JSON list of C-alpha atoms and ligand atoms in Angstrom, two decimals:
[
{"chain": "A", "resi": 1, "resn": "UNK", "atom": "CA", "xyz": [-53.46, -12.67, -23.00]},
{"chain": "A", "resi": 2, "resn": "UNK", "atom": "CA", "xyz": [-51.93, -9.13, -23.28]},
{"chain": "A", "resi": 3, "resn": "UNK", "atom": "CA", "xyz": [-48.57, -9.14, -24.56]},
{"chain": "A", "resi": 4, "resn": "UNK", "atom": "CA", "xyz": [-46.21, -5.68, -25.52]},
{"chain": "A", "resi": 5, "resn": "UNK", "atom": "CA", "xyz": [-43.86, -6.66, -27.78]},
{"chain": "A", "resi": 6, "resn": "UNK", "atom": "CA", "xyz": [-40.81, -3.56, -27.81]},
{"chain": "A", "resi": 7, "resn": "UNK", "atom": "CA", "xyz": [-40.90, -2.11, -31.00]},
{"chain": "A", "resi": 8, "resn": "UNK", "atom": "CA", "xyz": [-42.68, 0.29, -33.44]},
{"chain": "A", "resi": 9, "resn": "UNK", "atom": "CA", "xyz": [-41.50, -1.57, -36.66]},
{"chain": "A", "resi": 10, "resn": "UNK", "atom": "CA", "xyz": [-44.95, -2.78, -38.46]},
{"chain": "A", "resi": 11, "resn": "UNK", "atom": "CA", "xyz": [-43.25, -4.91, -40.76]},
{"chain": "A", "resi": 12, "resn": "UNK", "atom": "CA", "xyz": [-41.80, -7.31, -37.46]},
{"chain": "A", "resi": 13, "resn": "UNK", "atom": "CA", "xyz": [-45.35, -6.94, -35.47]},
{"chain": "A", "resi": 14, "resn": "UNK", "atom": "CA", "xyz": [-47.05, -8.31, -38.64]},
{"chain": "A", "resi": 15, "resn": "UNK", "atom": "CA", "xyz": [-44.95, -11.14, -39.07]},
{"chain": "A", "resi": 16, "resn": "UNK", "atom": "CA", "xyz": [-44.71, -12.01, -35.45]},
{"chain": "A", "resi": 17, "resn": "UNK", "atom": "CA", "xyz": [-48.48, -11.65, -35.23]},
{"chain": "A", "resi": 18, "resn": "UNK", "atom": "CA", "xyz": [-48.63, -14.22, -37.65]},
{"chain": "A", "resi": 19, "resn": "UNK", "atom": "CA", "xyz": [-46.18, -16.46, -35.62]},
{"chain": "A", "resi": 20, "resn": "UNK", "atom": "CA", "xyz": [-47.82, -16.10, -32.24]},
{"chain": "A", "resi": 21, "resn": "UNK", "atom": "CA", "xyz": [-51.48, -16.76, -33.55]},
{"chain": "A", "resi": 22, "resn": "UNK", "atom": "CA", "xyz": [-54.68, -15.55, -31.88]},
{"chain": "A", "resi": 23, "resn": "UNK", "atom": "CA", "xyz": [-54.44, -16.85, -28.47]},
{"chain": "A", "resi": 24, "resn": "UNK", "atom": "CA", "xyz": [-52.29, -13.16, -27.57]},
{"chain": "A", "resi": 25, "resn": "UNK", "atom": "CA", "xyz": [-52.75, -9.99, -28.20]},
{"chain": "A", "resi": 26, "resn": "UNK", "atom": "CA", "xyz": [-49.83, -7.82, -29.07]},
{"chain": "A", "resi": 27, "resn": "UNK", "atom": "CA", "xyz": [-49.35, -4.64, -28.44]},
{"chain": "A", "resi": 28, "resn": "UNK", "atom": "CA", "xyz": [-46.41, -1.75, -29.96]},
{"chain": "A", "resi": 29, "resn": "UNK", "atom": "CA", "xyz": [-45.07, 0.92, -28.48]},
{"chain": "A", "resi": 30, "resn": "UNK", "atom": "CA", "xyz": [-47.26, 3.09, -30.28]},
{"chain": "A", "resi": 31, "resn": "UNK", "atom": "CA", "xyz": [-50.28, 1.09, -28.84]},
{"chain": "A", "resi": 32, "resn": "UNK", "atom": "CA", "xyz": [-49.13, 1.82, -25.21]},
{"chain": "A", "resi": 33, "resn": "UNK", "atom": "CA", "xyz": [-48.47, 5.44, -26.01]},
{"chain": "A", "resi": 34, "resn": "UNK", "atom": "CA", "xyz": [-44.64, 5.11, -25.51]},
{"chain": "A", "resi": 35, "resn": "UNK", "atom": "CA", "xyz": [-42.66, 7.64, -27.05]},
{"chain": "A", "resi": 36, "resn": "UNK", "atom": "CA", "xyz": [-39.58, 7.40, -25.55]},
{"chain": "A", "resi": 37, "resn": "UNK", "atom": "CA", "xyz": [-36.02, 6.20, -27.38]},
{"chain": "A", "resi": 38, "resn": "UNK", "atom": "CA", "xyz": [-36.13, 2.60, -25.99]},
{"chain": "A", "resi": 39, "resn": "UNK", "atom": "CA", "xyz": [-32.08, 2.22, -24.81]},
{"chain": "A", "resi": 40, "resn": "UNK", "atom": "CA", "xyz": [-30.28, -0.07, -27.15]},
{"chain": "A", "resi": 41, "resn": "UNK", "atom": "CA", "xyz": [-26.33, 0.92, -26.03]},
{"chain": "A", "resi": 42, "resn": "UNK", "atom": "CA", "xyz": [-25.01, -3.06, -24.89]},
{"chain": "A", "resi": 43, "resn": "UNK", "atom": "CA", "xyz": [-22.20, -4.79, -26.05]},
{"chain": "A", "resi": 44, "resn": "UNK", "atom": "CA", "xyz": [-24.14, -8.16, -26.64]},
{"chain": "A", "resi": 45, "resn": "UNK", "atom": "CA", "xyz": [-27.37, -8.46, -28.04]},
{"chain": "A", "resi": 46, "resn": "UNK", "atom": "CA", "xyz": [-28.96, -10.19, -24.91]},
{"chain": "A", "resi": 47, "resn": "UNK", "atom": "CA", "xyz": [-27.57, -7.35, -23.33]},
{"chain": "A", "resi": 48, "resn": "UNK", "atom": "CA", "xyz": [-29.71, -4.85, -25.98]},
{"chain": "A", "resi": 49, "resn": "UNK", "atom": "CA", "xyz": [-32.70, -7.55, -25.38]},
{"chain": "A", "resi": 50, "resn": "UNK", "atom": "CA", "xyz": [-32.97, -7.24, -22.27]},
{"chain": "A", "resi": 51, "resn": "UNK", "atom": "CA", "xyz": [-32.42, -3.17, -21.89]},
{"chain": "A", "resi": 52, "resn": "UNK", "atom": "CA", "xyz": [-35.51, -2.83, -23.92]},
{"chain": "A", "resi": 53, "resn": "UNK", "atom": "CA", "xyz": [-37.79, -5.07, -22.31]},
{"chain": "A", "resi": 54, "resn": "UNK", "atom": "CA", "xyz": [-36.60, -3.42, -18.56]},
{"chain": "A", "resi": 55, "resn": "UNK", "atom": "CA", "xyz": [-37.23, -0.38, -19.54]},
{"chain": "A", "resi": 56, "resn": "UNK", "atom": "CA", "xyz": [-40.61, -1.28, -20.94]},
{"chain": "A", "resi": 57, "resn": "UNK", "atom": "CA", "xyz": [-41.40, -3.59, -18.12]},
{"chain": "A", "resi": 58, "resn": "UNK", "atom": "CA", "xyz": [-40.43, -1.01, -15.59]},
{"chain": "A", "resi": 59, "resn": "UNK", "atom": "CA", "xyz": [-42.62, 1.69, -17.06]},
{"chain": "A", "resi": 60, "resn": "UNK", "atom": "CA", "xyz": [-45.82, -0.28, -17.32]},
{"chain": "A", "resi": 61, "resn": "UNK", "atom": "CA", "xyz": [-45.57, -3.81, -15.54]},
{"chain": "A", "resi": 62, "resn": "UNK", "atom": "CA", "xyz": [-46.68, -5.19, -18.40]},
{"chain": "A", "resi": 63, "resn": "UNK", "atom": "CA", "xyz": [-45.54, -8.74, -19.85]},
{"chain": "A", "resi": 64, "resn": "UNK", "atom": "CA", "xyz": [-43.06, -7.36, -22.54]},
{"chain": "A", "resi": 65, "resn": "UNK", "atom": "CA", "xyz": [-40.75, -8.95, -25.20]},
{"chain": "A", "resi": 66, "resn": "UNK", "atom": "CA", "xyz": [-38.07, -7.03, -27.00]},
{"chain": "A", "resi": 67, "resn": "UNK", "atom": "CA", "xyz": [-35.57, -8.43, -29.50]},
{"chain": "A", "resi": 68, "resn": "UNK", "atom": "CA", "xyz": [-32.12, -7.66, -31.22]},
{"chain": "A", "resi": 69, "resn": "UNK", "atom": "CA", "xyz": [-30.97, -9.34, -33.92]},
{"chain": "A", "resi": 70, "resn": "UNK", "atom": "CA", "xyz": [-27.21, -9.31, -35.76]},
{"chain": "A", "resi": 71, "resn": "UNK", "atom": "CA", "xyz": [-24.71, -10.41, -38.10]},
{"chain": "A", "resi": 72, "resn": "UNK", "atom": "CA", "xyz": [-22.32, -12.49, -36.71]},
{"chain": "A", "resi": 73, "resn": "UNK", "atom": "CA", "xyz": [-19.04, -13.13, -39.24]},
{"chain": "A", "resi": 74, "resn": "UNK", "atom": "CA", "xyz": [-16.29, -15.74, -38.15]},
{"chain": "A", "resi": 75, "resn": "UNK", "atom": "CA", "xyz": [-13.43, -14.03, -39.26]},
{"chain": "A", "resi": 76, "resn": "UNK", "atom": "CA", "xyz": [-14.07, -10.53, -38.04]},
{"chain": "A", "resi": 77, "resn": "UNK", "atom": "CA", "xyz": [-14.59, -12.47, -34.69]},
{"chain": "A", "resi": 78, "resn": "UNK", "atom": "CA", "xyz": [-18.29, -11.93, -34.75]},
{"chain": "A", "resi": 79, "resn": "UNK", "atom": "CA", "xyz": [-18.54, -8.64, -36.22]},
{"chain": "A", "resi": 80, "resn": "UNK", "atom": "CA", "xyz": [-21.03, -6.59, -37.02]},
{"chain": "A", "resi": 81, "resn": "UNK", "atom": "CA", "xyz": [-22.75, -7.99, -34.37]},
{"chain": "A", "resi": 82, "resn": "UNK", "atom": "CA", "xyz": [-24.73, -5.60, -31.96]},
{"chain": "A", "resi": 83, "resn": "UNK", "atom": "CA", "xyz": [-23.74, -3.06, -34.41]},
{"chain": "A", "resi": 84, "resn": "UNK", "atom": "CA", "xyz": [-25.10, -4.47, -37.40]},
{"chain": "A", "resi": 85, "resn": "UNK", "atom": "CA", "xyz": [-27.47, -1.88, -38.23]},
{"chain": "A", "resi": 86, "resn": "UNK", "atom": "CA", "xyz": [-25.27, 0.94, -38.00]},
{"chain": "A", "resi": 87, "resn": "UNK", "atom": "CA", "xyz": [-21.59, -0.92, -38.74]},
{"chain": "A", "resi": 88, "resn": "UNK", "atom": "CA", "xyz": [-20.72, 1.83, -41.66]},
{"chain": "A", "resi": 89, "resn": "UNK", "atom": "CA", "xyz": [-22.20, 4.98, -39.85]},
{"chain": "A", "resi": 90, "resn": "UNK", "atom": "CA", "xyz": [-25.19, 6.06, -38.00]},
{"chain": "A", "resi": 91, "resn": "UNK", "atom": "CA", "xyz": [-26.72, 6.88, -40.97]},
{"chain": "A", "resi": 92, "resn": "UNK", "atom": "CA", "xyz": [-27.73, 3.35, -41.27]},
{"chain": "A", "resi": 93, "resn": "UNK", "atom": "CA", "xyz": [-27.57, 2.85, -44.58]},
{"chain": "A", "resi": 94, "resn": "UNK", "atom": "CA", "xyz": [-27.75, -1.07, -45.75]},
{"chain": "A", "resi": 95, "resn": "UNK", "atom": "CA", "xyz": [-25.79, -0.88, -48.72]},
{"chain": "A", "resi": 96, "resn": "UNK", "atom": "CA", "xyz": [-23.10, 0.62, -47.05]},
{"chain": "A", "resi": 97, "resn": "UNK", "atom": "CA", "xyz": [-22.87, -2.03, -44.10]},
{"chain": "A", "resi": 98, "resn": "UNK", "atom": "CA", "xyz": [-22.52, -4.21, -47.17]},
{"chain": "A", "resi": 99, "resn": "UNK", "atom": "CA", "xyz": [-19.91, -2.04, -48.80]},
{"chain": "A", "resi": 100, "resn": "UNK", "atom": "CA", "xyz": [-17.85, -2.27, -45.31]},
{"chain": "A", "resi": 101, "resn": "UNK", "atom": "CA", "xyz": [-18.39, -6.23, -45.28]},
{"chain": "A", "resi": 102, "resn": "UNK", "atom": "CA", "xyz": [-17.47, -6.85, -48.44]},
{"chain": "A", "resi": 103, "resn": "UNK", "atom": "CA", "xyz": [-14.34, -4.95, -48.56]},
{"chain": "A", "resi": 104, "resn": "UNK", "atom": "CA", "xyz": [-13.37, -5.80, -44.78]},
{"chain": "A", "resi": 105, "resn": "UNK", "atom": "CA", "xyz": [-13.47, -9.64, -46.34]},
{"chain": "A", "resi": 106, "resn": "UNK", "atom": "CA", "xyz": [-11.93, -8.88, -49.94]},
{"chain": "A", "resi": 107, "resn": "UNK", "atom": "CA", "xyz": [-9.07, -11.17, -48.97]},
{"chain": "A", "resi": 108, "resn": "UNK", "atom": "CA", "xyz": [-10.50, -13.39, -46.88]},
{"chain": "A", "resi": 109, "resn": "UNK", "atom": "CA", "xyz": [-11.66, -16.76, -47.72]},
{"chain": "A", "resi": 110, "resn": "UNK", "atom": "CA", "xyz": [-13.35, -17.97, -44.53]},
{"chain": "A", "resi": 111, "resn": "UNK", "atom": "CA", "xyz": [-16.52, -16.59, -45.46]},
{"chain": "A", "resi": 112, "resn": "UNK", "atom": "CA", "xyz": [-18.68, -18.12, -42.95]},
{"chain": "A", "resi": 113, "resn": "UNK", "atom": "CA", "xyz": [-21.20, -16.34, -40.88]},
{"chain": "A", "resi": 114, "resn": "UNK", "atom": "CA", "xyz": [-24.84, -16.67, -38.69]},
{"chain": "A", "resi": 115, "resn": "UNK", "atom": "CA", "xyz": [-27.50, -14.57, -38.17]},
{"chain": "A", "resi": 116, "resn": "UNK", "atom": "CA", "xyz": [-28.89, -14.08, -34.94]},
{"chain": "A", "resi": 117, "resn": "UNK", "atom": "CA", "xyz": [-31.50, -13.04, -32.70]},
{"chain": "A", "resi": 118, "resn": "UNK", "atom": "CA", "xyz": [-32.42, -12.96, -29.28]},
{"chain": "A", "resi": 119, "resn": "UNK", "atom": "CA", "xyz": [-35.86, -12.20, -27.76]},
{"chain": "A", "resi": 120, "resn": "UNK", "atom": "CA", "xyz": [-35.71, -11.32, -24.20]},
{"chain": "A", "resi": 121, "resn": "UNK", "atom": "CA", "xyz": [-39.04, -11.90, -22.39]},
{"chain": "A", "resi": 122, "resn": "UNK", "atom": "CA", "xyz": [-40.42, -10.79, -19.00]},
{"chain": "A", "resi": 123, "resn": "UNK", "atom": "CA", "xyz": [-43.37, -12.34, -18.20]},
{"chain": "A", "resi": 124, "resn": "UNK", "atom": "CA", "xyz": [-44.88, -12.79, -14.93]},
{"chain": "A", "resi": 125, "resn": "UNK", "atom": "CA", "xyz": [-41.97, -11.04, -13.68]},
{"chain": "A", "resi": 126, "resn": "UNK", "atom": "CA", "xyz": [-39.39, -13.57, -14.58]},
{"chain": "A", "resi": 127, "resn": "UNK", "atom": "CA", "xyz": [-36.61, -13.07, -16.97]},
{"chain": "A", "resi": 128, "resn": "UNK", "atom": "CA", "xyz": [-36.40, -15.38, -20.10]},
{"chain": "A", "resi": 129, "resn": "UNK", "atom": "CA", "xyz": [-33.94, -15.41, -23.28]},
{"chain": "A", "resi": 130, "resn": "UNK", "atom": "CA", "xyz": [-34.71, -17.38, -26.54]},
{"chain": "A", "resi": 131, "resn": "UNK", "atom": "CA", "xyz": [-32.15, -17.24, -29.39]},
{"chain": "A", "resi": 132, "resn": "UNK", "atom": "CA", "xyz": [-32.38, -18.18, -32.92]},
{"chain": "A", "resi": 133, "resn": "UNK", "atom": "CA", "xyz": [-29.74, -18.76, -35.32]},
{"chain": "A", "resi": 134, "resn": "UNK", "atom": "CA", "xyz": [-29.15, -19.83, -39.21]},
{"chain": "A", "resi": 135, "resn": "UNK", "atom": "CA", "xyz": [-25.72, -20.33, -40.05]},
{"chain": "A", "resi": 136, "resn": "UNK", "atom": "CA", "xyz": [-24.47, -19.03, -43.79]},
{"chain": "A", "resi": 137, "resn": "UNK", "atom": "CA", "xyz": [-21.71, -17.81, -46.38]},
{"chain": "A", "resi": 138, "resn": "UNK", "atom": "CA", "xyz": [-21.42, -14.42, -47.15]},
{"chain": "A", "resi": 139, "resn": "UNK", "atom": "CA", "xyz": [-20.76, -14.07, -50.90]},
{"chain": "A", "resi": 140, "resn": "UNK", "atom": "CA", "xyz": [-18.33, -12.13, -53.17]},
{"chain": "A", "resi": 141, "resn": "UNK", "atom": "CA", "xyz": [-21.18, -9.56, -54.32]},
{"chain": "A", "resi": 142, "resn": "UNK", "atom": "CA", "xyz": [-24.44, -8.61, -54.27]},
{"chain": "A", "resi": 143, "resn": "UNK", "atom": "CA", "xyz": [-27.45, -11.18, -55.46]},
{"chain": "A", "resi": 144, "resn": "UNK", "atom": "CA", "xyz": [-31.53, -10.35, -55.46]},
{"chain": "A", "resi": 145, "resn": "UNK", "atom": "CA", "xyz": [-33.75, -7.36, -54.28]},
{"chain": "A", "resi": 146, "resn": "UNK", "atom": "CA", "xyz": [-36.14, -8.89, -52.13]},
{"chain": "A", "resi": 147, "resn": "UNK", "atom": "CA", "xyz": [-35.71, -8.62, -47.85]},
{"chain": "A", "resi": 148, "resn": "UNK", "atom": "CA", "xyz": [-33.64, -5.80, -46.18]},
{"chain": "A", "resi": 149, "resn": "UNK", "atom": "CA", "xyz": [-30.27, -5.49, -44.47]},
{"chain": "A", "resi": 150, "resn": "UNK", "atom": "CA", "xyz": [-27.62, -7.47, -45.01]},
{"chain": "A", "resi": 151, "resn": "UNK", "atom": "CA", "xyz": [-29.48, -10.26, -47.49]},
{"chain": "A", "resi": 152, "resn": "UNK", "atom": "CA", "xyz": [-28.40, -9.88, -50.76]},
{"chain": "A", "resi": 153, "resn": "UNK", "atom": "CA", "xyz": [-24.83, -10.76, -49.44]},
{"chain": "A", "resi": 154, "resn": "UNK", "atom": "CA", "xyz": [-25.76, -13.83, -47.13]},
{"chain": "A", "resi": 155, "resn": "UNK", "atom": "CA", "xyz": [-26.22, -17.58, -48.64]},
{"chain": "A", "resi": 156, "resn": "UNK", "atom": "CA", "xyz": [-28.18, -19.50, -45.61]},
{"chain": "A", "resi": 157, "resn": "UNK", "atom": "CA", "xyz": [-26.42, -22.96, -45.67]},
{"chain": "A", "resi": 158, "resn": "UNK", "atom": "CA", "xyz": [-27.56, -25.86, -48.23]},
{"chain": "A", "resi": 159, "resn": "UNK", "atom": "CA", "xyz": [-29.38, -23.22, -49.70]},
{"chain": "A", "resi": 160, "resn": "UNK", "atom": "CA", "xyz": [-28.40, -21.84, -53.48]},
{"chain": "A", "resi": 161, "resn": "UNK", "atom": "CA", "xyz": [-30.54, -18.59, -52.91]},
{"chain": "A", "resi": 162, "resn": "UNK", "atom": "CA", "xyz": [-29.11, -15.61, -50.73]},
{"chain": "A", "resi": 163, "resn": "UNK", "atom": "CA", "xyz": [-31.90, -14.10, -48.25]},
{"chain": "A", "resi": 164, "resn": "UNK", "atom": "CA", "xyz": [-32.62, -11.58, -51.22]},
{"chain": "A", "resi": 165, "resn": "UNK", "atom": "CA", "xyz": [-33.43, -13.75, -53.74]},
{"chain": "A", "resi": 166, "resn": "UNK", "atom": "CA", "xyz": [-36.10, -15.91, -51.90]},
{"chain": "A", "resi": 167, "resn": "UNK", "atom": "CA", "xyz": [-40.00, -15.24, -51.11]},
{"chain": "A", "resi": 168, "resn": "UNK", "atom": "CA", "xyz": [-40.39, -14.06, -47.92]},
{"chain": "A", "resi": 169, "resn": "UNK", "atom": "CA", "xyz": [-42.50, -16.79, -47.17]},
{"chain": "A", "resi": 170, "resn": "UNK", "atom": "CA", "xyz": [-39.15, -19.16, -48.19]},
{"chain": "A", "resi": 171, "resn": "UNK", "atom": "CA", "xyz": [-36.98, -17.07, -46.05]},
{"chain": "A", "resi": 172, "resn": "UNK", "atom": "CA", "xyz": [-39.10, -17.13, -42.99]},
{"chain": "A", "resi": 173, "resn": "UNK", "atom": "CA", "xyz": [-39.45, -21.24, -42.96]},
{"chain": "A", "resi": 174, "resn": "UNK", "atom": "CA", "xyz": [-35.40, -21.19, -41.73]},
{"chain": "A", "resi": 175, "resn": "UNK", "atom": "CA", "xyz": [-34.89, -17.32, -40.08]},
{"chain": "A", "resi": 176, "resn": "UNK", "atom": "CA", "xyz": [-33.13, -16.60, -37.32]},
{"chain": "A", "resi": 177, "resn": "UNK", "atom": "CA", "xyz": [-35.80, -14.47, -36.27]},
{"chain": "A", "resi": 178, "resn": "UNK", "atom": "CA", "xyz": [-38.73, -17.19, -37.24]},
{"chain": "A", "resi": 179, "resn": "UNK", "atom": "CA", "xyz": [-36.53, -19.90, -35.20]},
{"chain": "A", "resi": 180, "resn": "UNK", "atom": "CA", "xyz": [-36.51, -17.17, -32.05]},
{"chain": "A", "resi": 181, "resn": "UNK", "atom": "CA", "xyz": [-39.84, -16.46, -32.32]},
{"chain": "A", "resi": 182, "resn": "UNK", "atom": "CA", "xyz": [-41.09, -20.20, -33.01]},
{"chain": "A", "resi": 183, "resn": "UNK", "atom": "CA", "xyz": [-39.22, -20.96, -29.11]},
{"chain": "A", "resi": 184, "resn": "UNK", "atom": "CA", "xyz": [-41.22, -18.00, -27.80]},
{"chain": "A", "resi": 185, "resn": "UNK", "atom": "CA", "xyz": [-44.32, -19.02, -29.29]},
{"chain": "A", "resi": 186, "resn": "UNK", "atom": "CA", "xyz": [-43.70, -22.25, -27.79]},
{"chain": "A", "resi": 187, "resn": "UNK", "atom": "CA", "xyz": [-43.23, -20.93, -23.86]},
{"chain": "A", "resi": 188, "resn": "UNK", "atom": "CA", "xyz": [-46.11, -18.66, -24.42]},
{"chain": "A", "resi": 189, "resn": "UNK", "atom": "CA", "xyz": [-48.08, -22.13, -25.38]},
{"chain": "A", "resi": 190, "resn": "UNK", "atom": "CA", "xyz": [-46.77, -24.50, -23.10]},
{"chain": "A", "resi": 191, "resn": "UNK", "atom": "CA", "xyz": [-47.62, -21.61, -20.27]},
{"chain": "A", "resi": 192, "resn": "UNK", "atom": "CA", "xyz": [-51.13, -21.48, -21.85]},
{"chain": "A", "resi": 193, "resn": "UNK", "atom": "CA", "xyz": [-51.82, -25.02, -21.54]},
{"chain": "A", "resi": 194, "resn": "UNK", "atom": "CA", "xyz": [-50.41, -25.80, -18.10]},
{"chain": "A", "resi": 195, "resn": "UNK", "atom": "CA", "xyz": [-51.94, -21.81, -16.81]},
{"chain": "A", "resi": 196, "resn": "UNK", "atom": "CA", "xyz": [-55.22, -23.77, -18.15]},
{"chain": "A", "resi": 197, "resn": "UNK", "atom": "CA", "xyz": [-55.05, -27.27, -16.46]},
{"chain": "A", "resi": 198, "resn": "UNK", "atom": "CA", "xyz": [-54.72, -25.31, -13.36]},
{"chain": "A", "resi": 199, "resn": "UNK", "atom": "CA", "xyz": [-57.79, -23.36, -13.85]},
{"chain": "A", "resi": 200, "resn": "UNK", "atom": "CA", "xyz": [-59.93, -26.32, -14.72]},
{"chain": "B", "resi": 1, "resn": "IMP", "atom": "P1", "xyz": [-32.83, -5.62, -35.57]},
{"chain": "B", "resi": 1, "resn": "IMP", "atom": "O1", "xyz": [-32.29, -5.92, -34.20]},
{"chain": "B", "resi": 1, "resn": "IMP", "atom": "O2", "xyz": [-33.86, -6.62, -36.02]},
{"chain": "B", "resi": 1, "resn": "IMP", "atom": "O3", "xyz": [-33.28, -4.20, -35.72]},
{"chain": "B", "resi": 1, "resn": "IMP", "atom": "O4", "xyz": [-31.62, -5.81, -36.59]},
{"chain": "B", "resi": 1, "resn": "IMP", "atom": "C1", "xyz": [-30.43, -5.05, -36.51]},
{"chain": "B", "resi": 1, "resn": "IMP", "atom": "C2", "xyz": [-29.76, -5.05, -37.87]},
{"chain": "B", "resi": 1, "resn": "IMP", "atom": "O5", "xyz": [-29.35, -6.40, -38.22]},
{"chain": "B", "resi": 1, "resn": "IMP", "atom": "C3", "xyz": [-30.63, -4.60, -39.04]},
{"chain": "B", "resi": 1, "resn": "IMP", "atom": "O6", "xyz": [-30.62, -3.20, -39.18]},
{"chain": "B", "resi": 1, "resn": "IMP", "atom": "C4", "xyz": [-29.95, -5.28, -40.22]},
{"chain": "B", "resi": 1, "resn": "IMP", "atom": "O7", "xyz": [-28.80, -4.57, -40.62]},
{"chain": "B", "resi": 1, "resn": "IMP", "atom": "C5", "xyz": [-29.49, -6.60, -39.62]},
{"chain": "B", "resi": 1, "resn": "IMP", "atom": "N1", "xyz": [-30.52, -7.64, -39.81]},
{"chain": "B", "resi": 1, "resn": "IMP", "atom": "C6", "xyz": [-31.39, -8.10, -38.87]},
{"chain": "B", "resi": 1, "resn": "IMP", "atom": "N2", "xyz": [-32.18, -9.06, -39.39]},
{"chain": "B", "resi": 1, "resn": "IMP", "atom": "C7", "xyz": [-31.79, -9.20, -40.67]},
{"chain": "B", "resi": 1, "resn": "IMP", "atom": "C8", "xyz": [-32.26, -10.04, -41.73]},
{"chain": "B", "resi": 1, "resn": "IMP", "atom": "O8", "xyz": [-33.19, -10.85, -41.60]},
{"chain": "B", "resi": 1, "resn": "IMP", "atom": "N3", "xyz": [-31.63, -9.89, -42.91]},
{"chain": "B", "resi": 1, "resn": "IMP", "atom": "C9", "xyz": [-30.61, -9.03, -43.11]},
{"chain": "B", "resi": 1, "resn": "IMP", "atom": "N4", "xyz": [-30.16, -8.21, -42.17]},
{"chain": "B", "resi": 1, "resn": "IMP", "atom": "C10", "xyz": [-30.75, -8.29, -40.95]}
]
């Protein structure tokens, strides 16, 4: 089965490959020869989702996924959120949205926070969301090189490692974006299975 998943970023289509297994084959952007700028302007990250995989769906009627993933702290009511990536500028610049965190929460001692994503899905022409989440702390400063974003600041819950200090392999058993994926994987399966018995 034939599957575009809405996004260019090799690093996410290699892991996800590995999620989804060898019963689909994915496709990027780059694989269906889209150049556009995919939109990504909603204020919710189903919202952002579900943009991409439209616009995607509408120009190729293909089964599409897209996904949008954020940081979600309690006491900035859910901030960075959709904005995650770009929260200290459009420069995107990862140290900085930790900078801007960090200082935003100097005084703060509710320090709790979740990561998470949500894959929007059309397939077969139907509209599906799957979200996955993994709740945290967000430490006083900075801790281990390893992963991107906003890891070196978040502790995952009953965890003594921050996302930056772990393997990748360690990080990806509890992910947000592993637990999204996993429930996608899952559909896709379950679809297999019964698409099968009906065939048979
Ligand atoms: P995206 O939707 O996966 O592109 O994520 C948007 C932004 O959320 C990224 O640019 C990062 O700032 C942040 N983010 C997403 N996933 C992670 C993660 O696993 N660790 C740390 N930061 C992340």
């Amino acid at each position: 089965m034939i599957i575009v998943f809405a996004s260019n970023n090799e690093h996410k289509l290699r892991e996800i490959k590995s999620i989804l297994g060898n019963s689909f084959t994915l496709l990027s952007l780059r694989d269906i020869n889209i150049q556009e700028d995919v939109p990504e302007d909603e204020s919710l990250l189903e919202g952002n989702a579900l943009s991409k995989a439209r616009f995607i769906h509408k120009a190729t009627g293909m089964n599409v996924f897209a996904d949008d993933t954020g940081l979600e702290i309690s006491a900035l009511n859910g901030l960075p959120g959709v904005l995650s990536a770009r929260f200290a500028g459009e420069s995107k610049d990862p140290s900085a949205n930790i900078e801007k965190v960090l200082t935003l929460l100097c005084k703060t001692e509710n320090r709790k926070a979740r990561f998470r994503t949500v894959i929007a899905l059309i397939f077969e022409k139907k509209e599906y969301l799957f979200e996955g989440i993994v709740t945290g702390t967000i430490i006083r400063e900075k801790r281990g090189i390893e992963g991107f974003g906003y890891d070196p600041v978040f502790l995952p819950d009953g965890k003594n490692q921050t996302f930056a200090e772990m393997e990748l392999a360690e990080k990806n058993k509890i992910s947000h974006r592993a637990r999204a994926f996993e429930k996608l994987r899952e559909f896709l399966n379950q679809y297999t299975l019964s698409n099968n018995k009906e065939t048979i």
